[in-house]
Short mmCIF file of C-alpha atoms in Angstrom, two decimals:
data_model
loop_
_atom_site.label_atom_id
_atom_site.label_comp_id
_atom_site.label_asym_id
_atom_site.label_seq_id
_atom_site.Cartn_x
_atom_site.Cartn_y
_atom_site.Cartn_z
CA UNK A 1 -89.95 127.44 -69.25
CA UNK A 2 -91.41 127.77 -73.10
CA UNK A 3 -91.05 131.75 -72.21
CA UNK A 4 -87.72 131.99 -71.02
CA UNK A 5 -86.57 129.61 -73.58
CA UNK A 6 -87.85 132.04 -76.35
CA UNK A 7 -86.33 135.27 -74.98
CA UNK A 8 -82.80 133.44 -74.10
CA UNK A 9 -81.34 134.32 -77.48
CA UNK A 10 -81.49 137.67 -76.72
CA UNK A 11 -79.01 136.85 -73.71
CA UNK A 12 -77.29 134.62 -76.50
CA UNK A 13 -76.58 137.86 -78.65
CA UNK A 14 -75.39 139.90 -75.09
CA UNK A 15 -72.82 137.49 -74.41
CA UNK A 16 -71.48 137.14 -78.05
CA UNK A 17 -71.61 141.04 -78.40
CA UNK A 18 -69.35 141.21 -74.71
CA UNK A 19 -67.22 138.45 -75.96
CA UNK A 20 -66.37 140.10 -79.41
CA UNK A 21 -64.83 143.23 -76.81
CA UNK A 22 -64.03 141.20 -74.04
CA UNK A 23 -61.89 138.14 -75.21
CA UNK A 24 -60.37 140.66 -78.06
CA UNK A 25 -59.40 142.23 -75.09
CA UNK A 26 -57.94 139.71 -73.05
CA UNK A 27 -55.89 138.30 -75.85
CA UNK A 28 -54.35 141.06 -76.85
CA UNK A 29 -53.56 141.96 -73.34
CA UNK A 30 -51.32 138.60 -72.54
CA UNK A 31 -49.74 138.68 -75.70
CA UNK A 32 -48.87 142.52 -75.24
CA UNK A 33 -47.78 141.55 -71.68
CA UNK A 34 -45.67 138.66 -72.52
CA UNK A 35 -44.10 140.24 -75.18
CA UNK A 36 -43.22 143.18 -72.63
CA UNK A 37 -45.16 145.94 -73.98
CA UNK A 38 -47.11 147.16 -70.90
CA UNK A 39 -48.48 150.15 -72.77
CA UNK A 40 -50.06 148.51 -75.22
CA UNK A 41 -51.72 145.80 -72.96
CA UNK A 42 -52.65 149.08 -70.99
CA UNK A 43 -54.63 150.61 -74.12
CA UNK A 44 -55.85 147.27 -74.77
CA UNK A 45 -57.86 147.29 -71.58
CA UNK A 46 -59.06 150.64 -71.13
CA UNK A 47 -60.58 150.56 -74.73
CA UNK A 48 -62.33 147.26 -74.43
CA UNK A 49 -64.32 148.42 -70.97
CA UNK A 50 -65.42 151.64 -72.83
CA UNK A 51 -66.55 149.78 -75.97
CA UNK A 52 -68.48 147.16 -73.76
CA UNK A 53 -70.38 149.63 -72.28
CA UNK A 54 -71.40 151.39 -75.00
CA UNK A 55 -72.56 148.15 -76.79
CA UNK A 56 -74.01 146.98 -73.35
CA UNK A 57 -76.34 150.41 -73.44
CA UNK A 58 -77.23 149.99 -77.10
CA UNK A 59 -78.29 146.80 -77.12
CA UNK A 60 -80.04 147.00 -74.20
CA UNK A 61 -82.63 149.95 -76.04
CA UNK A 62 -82.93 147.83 -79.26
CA UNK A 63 -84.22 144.55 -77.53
CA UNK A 64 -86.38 146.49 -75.23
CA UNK A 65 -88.30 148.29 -78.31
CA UNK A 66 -88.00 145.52 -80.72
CA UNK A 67 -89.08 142.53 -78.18
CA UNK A 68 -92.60 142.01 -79.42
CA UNK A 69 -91.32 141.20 -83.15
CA UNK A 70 -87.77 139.54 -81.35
CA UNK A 71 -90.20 137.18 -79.43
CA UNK A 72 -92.33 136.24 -82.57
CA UNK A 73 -89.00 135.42 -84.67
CA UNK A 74 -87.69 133.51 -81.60
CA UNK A 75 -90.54 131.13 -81.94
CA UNK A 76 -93.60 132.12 -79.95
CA UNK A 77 -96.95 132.50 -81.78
CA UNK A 78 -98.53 136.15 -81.54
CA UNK A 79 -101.91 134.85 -80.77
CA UNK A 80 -100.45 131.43 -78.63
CA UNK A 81 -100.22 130.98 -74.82
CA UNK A 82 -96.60 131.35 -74.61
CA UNK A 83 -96.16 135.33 -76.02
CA UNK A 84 -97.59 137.23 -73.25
CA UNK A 85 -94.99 135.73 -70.95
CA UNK A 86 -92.68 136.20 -73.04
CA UNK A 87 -92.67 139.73 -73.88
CA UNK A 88 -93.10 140.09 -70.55
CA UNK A 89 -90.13 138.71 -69.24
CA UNK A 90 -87.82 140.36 -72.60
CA UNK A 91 -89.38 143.58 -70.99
CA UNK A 92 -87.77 143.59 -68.05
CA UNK A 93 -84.37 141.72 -68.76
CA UNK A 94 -83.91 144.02 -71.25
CA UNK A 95 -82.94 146.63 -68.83
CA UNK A 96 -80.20 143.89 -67.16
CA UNK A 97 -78.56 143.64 -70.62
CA UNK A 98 -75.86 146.42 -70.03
CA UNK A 99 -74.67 144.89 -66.95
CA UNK A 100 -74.84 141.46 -68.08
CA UNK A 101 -71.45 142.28 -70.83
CA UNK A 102 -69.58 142.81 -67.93
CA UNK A 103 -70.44 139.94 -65.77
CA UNK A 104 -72.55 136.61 -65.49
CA UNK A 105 -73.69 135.68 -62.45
CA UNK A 106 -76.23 132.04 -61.82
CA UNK A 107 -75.94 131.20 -57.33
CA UNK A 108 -77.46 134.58 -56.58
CA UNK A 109 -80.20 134.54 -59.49
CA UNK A 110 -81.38 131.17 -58.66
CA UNK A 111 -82.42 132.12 -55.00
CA UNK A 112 -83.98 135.21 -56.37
CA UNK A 113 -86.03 133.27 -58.99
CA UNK A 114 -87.45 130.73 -55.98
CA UNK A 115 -88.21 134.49 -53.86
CA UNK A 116 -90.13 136.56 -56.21
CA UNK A 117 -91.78 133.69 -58.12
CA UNK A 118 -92.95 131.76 -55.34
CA UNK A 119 -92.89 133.35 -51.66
CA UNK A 120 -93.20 136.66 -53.39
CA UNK A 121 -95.77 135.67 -55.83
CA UNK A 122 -94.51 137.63 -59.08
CA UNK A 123 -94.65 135.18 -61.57
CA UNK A 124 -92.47 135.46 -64.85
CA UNK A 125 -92.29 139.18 -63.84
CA UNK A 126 -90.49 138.37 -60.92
CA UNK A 127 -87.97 135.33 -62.93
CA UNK A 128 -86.95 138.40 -65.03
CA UNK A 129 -86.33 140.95 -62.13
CA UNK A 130 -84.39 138.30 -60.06
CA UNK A 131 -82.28 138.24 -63.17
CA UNK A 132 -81.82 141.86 -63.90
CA UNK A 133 -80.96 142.45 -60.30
CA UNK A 134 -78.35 139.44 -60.57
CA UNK A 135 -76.69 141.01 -63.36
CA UNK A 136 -76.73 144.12 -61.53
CA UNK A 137 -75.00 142.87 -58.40
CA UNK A 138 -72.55 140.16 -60.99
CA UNK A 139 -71.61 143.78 -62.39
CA UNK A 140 -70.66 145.42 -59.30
CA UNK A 141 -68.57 142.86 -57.65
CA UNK A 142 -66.35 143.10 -61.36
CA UNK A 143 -66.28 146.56 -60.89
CA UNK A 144 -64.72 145.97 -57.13
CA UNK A 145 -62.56 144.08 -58.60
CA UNK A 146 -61.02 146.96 -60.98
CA UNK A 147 -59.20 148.87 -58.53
CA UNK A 148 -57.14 145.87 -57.30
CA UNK A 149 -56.05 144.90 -61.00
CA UNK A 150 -52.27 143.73 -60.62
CA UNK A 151 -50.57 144.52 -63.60
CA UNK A 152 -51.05 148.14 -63.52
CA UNK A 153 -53.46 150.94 -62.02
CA UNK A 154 -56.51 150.81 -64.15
CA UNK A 155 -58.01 155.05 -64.73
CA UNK A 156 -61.11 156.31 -65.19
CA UNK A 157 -59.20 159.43 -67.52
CA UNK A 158 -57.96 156.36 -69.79
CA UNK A 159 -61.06 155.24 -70.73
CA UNK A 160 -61.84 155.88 -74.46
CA UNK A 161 -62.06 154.74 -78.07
CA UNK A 162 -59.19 154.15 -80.24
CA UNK A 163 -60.42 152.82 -83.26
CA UNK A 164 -56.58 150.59 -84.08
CA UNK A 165 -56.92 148.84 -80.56
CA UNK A 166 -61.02 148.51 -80.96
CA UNK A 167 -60.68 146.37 -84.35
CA UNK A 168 -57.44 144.63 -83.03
CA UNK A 169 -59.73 143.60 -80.12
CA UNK A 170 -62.93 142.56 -82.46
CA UNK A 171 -60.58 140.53 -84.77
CA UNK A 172 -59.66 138.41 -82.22
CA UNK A 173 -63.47 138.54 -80.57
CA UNK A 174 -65.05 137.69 -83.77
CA UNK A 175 -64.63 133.70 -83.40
CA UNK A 176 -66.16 133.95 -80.08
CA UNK A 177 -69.09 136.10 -81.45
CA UNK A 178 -69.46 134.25 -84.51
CA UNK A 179 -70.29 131.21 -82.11
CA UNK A 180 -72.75 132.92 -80.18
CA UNK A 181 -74.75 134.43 -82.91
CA UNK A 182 -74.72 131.36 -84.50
CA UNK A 183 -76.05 129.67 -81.44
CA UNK A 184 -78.87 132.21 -80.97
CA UNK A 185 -79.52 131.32 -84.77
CA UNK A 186 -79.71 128.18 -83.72
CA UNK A 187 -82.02 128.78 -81.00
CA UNK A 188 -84.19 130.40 -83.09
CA UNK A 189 -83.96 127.63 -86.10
CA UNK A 190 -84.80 124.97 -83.11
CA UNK A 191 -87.66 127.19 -81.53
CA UNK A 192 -89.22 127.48 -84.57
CA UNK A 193 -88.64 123.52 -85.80
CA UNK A 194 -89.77 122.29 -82.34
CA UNK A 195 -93.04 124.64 -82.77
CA UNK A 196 -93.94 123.33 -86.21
CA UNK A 197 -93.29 120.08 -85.96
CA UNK A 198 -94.17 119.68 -82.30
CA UNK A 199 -97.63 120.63 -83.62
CA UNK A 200 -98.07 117.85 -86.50
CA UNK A 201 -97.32 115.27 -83.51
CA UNK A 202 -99.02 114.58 -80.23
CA UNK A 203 -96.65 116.85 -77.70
CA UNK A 204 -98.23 120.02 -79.56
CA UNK A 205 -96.36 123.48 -79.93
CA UNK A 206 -95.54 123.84 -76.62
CA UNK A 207 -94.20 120.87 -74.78
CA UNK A 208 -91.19 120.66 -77.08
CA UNK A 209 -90.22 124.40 -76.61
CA UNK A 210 -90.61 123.85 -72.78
CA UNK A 211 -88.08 121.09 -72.67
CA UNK A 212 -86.28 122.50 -75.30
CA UNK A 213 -85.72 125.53 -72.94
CA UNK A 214 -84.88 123.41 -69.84
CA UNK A 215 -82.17 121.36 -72.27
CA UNK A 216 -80.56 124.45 -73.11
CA UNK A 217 -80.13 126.04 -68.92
CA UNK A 218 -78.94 122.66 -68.20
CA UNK A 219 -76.24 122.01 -70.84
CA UNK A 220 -75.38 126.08 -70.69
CA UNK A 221 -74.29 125.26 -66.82
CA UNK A 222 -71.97 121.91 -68.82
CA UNK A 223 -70.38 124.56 -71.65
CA UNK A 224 -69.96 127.38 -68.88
CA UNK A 225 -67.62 125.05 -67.29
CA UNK A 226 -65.81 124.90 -70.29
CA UNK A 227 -65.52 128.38 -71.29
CA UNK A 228 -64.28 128.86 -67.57
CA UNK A 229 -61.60 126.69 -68.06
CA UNK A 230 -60.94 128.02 -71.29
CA UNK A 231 -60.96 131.78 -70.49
CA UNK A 232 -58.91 130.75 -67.15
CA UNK A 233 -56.07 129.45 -69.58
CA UNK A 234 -56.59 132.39 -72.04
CA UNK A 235 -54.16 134.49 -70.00
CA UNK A 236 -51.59 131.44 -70.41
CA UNK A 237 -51.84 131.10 -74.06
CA UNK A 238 -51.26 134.23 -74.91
CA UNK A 239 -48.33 134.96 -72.33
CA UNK A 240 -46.24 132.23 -73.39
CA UNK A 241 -46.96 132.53 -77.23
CA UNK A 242 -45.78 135.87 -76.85
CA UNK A 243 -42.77 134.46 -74.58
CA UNK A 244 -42.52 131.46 -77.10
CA UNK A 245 -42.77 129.10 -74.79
CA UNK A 246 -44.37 126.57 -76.54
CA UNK A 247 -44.30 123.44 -75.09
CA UNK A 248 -46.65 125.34 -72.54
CA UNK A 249 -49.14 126.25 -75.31
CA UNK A 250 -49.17 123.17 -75.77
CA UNK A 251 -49.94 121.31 -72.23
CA UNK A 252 -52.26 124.12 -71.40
CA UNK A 253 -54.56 123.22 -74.13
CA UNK A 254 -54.30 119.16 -73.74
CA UNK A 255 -55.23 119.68 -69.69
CA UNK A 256 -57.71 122.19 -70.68
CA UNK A 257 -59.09 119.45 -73.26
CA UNK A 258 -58.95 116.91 -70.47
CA UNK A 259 -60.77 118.44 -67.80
CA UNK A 260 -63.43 120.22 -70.35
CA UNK A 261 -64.09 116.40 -71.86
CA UNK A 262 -64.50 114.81 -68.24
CA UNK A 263 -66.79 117.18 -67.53
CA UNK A 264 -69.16 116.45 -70.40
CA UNK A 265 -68.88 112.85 -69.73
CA UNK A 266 -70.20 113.66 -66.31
CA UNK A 267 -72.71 115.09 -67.79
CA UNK A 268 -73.61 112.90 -70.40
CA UNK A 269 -74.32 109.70 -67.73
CA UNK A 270 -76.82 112.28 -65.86
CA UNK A 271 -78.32 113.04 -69.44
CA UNK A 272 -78.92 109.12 -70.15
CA UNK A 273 -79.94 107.99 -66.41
CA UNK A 274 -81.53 110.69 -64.70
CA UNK A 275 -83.37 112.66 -67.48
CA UNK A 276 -86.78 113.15 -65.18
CA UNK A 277 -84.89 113.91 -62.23
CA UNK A 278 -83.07 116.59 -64.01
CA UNK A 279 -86.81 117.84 -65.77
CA UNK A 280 -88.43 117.94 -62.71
CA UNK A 281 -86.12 120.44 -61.19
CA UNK A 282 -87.51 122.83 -63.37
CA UNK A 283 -91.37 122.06 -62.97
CA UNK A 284 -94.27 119.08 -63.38
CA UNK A 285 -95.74 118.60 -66.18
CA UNK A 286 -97.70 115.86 -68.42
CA UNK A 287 -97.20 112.49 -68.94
CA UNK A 288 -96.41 113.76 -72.30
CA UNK A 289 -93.91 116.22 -70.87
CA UNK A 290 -92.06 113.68 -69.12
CA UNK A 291 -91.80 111.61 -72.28
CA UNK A 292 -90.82 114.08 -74.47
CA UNK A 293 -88.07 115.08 -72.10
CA UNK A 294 -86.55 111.70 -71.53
CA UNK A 295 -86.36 111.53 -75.67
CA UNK A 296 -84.81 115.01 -75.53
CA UNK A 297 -82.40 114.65 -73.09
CA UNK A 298 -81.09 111.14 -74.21
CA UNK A 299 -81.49 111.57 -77.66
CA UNK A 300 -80.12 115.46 -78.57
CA UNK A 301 -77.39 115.59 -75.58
CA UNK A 302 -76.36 112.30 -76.42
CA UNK A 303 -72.83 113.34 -77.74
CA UNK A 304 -72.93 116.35 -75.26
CA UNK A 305 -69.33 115.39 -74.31
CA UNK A 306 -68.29 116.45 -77.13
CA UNK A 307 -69.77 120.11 -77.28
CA UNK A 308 -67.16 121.26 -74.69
CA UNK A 309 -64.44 120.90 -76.60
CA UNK A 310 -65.66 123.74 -79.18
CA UNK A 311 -64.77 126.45 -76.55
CA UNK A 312 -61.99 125.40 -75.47
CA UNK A 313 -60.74 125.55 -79.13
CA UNK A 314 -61.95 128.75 -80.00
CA UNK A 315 -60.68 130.25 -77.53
CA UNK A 316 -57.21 128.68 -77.60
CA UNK A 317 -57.12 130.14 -81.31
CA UNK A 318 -58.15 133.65 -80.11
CA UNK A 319 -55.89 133.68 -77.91
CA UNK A 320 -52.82 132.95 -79.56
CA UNK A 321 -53.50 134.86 -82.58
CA UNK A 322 -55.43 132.29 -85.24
CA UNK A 323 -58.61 134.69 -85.92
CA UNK A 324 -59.30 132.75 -89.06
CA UNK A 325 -59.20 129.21 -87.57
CA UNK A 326 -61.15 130.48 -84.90
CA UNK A 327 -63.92 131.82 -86.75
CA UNK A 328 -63.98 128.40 -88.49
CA UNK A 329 -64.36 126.56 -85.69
CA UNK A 330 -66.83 128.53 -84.33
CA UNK A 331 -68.75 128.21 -87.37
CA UNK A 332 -68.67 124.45 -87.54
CA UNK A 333 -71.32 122.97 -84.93
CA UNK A 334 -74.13 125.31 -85.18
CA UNK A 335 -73.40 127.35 -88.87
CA UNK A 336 -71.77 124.00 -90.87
CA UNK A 337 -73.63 121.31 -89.05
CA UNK A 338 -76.37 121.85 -86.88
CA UNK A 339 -78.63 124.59 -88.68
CA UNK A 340 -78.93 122.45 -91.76
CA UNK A 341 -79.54 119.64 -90.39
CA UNK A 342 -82.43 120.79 -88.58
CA UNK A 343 -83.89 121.96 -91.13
CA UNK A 344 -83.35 118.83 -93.25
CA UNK A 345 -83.88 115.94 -91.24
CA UNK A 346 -87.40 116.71 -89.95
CA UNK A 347 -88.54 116.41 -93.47
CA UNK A 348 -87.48 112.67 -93.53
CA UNK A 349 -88.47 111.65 -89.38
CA UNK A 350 -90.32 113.93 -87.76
CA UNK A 351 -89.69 115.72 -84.76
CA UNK A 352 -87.10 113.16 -84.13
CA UNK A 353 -84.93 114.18 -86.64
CA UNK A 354 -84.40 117.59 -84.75
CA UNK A 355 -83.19 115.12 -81.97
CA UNK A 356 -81.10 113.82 -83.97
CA UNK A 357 -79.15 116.58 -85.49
CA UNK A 358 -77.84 117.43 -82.59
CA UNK A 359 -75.29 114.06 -81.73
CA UNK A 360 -74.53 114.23 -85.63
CA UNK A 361 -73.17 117.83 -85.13
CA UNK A 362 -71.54 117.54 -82.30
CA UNK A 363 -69.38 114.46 -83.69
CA UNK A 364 -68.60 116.29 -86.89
CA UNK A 365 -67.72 119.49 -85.21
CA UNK A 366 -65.22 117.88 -82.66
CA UNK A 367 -63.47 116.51 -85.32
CA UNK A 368 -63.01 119.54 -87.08
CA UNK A 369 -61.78 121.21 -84.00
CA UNK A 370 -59.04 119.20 -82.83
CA UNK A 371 -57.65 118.18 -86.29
CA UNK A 372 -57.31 122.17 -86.68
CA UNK A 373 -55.58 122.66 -83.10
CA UNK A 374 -53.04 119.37 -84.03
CA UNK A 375 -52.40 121.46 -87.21
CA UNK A 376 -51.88 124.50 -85.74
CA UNK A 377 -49.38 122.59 -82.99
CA UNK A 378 -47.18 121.97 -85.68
CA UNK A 379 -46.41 124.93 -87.11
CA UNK A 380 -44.71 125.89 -83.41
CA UNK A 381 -42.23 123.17 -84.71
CA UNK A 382 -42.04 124.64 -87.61
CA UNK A 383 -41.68 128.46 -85.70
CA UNK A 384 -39.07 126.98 -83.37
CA UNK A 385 -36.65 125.67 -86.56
CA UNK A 386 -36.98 129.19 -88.44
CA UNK A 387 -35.83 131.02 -84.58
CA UNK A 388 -32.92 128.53 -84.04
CA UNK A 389 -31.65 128.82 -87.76
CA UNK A 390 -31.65 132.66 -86.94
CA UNK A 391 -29.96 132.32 -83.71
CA UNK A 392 -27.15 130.34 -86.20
#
């Protein structure tokens, strides 16, 4: 668990990096399509799979011949128990990285973690192969999926690089991948905070990273809900803004809202009453395993409800065209809130302020977001006067 929990920014930085090409894209597909330019939304796609590949490839190299000093600034001593396994597992998953930007897949890697770890006796090596092969399967059911695209007949001749639709796609990717490099920043702060303070207390260096690593898959499966529903109403957003059809801009975001917020609160209740159930899925450990995890779980994810909501507004404001309160958003929890906190509240408690940034953030950063989507909401009224003085 400390292991994967040190490589996982790595797969923090592939999902930002096919988010800045992939969400670009989307957007400016809908609004192209809503405002009836076909051709455009046409470019817009066939530009955005050939720059996601290319990134996919690149990346991919650079982690696999940088992973011994990515693994040391992710948190893991050189000379402690946890970098062997580490660089181990970065090693292989490297290779999955390409074929992760196109597609994430979780059902299919989880059976192949339990097969080559345990039956097949591989060990970490074989936690890293079931993922690589994951991704590789996740990215050829998306490629199936190509040929059957409805709005028009997607062409392998098409694919390219034009540089206009690659930076109209980036601009309004870059809230999206602000957010994730912030959160592998933040991975990397916490590693690191969790490791050094973990030490001057009795859990040691490697209990907190451990549970700090099972946190993070757990609440990851809580936000990936979210940034389903969010990317599901993408397509919505920026149809009817181009339509200007507002009032559906509107109720799209407030259901998306809804559902992303019950969600967390589900989530939240398993957080406060079943936090060694939840542990346990992922291995035994200590006594002082177990305690440390019930404090992590109850105390860090304790505004977890909260944390959904973040998506779901930055990817409202990519999608209808609001790069720059995008990127603020997606700067607020982890760049405006979270980092610095980390870094100053263990000075004053401990370990447990680390556990404690967390709820702080999350409170301040949900208030920032939906005060900036209420704002936003108003200048539709504001949109709609302007078109019906016109139409006078």
């Amino acid at each position: 668990n400390a292991a994967t929990n040190v490589a996982f920014p790595t797969v923090t930085l592939t999902t930002g990096i096919s988010m800045l090409f992939g969400i670009g894209t989307a957007a400016n597909f809908s609004i192209n399509l809503g405002a009836g330019d076909e051709e455009e939304a046409r470019r817009y796609v066939h530009n955005g799979l050939t720059g996601v590949a290319i990134a996919g490839i690149i990346t991919g190299i650079l982690v696999f011949l940088f992973r011994n000093s990515i693994v040391v600034l992710c948190g893991a001593d050189a000379g402690g128990n946890v970098f062997p396994y580490a660089v181990s597992y970065l090693s292989i998953t490297a290779c999955g990285l390409p074929f992760q930007m196109f597609a994430h897949t979780a059902i299919l890697n989880i059976f192949l973690d339990w097969l080559f770890m345990y039956p097949l006796g591989m060990g970490i090596e074989g936690a890293a192969a079931a993922t690589v092969l994951s991704q590789m399967v996740s990215c050829l059911i998306a490629a199936l999926y190509y040929p059957k695209f409805r709005a028009f007949r997607l062409s392998v001749r098409e694919l390219g690089i034009s540089i206009r639709h690659l930076i109209g796609s980036m601009e309004a990717g870059i809230p999206n991948f602000c957010n994730h490099m912030l959160m592998m920043c933040t991975n990397i702060v916490l590693n690191n905070m969790l490791s050094t303070y973990g030490a001057m207390s009795v859990y040691g260096p490697d209990i907190p990273l451990a549970v700090s690593g099972v946190a993070q898959k757990t609440s990851m499966i809580m936000v990936s809900f979210a940034v389903g529903i969010a990317q599901g109403c993408q397509p919505v957003w920026g149809f009817n803004l181009g339509a200007r059809k507002y009032d559906r801009v509107k109720g799209a975001y407030w259901r998306a809202f809804t559902a992303a917020f019950l969600i967390g609160v589900i989530f939240f209740f398993a957080f406060q009453f079943f936090p060694r159930q939840i542990i346990s899925i992922f291995g035994t450990g200590s006594d002082l395993y177990y305690e440390f995890a019930e404090k992590y779980l109850r105390v860090f994810m304790m505004l977890v409800f909260f944390q959904n909501i973040q998506p779901v507004s930055i990817n409202y404001f990519s999608a209808t065209g609001n790069h720059r309160q995008g990127l603020l958003v997606s700067l607020s929890r982890q760049g405006l809130f979270l980092i610095p906190l980390l870094v100053i509240l263990p000075k004053f408690m401990g370990i447990d302020g680390i556990l404690a940034a967390s709820p702080i953030s999350d409170a301040l950063a949900f208030i920032m977001s939906v005060s900036m989507v209420v704002i936003s909401f108003r200048k539709f009224g504001k949109t709609d006067e302007k078109d019906d003085s016109k139409a006078g």
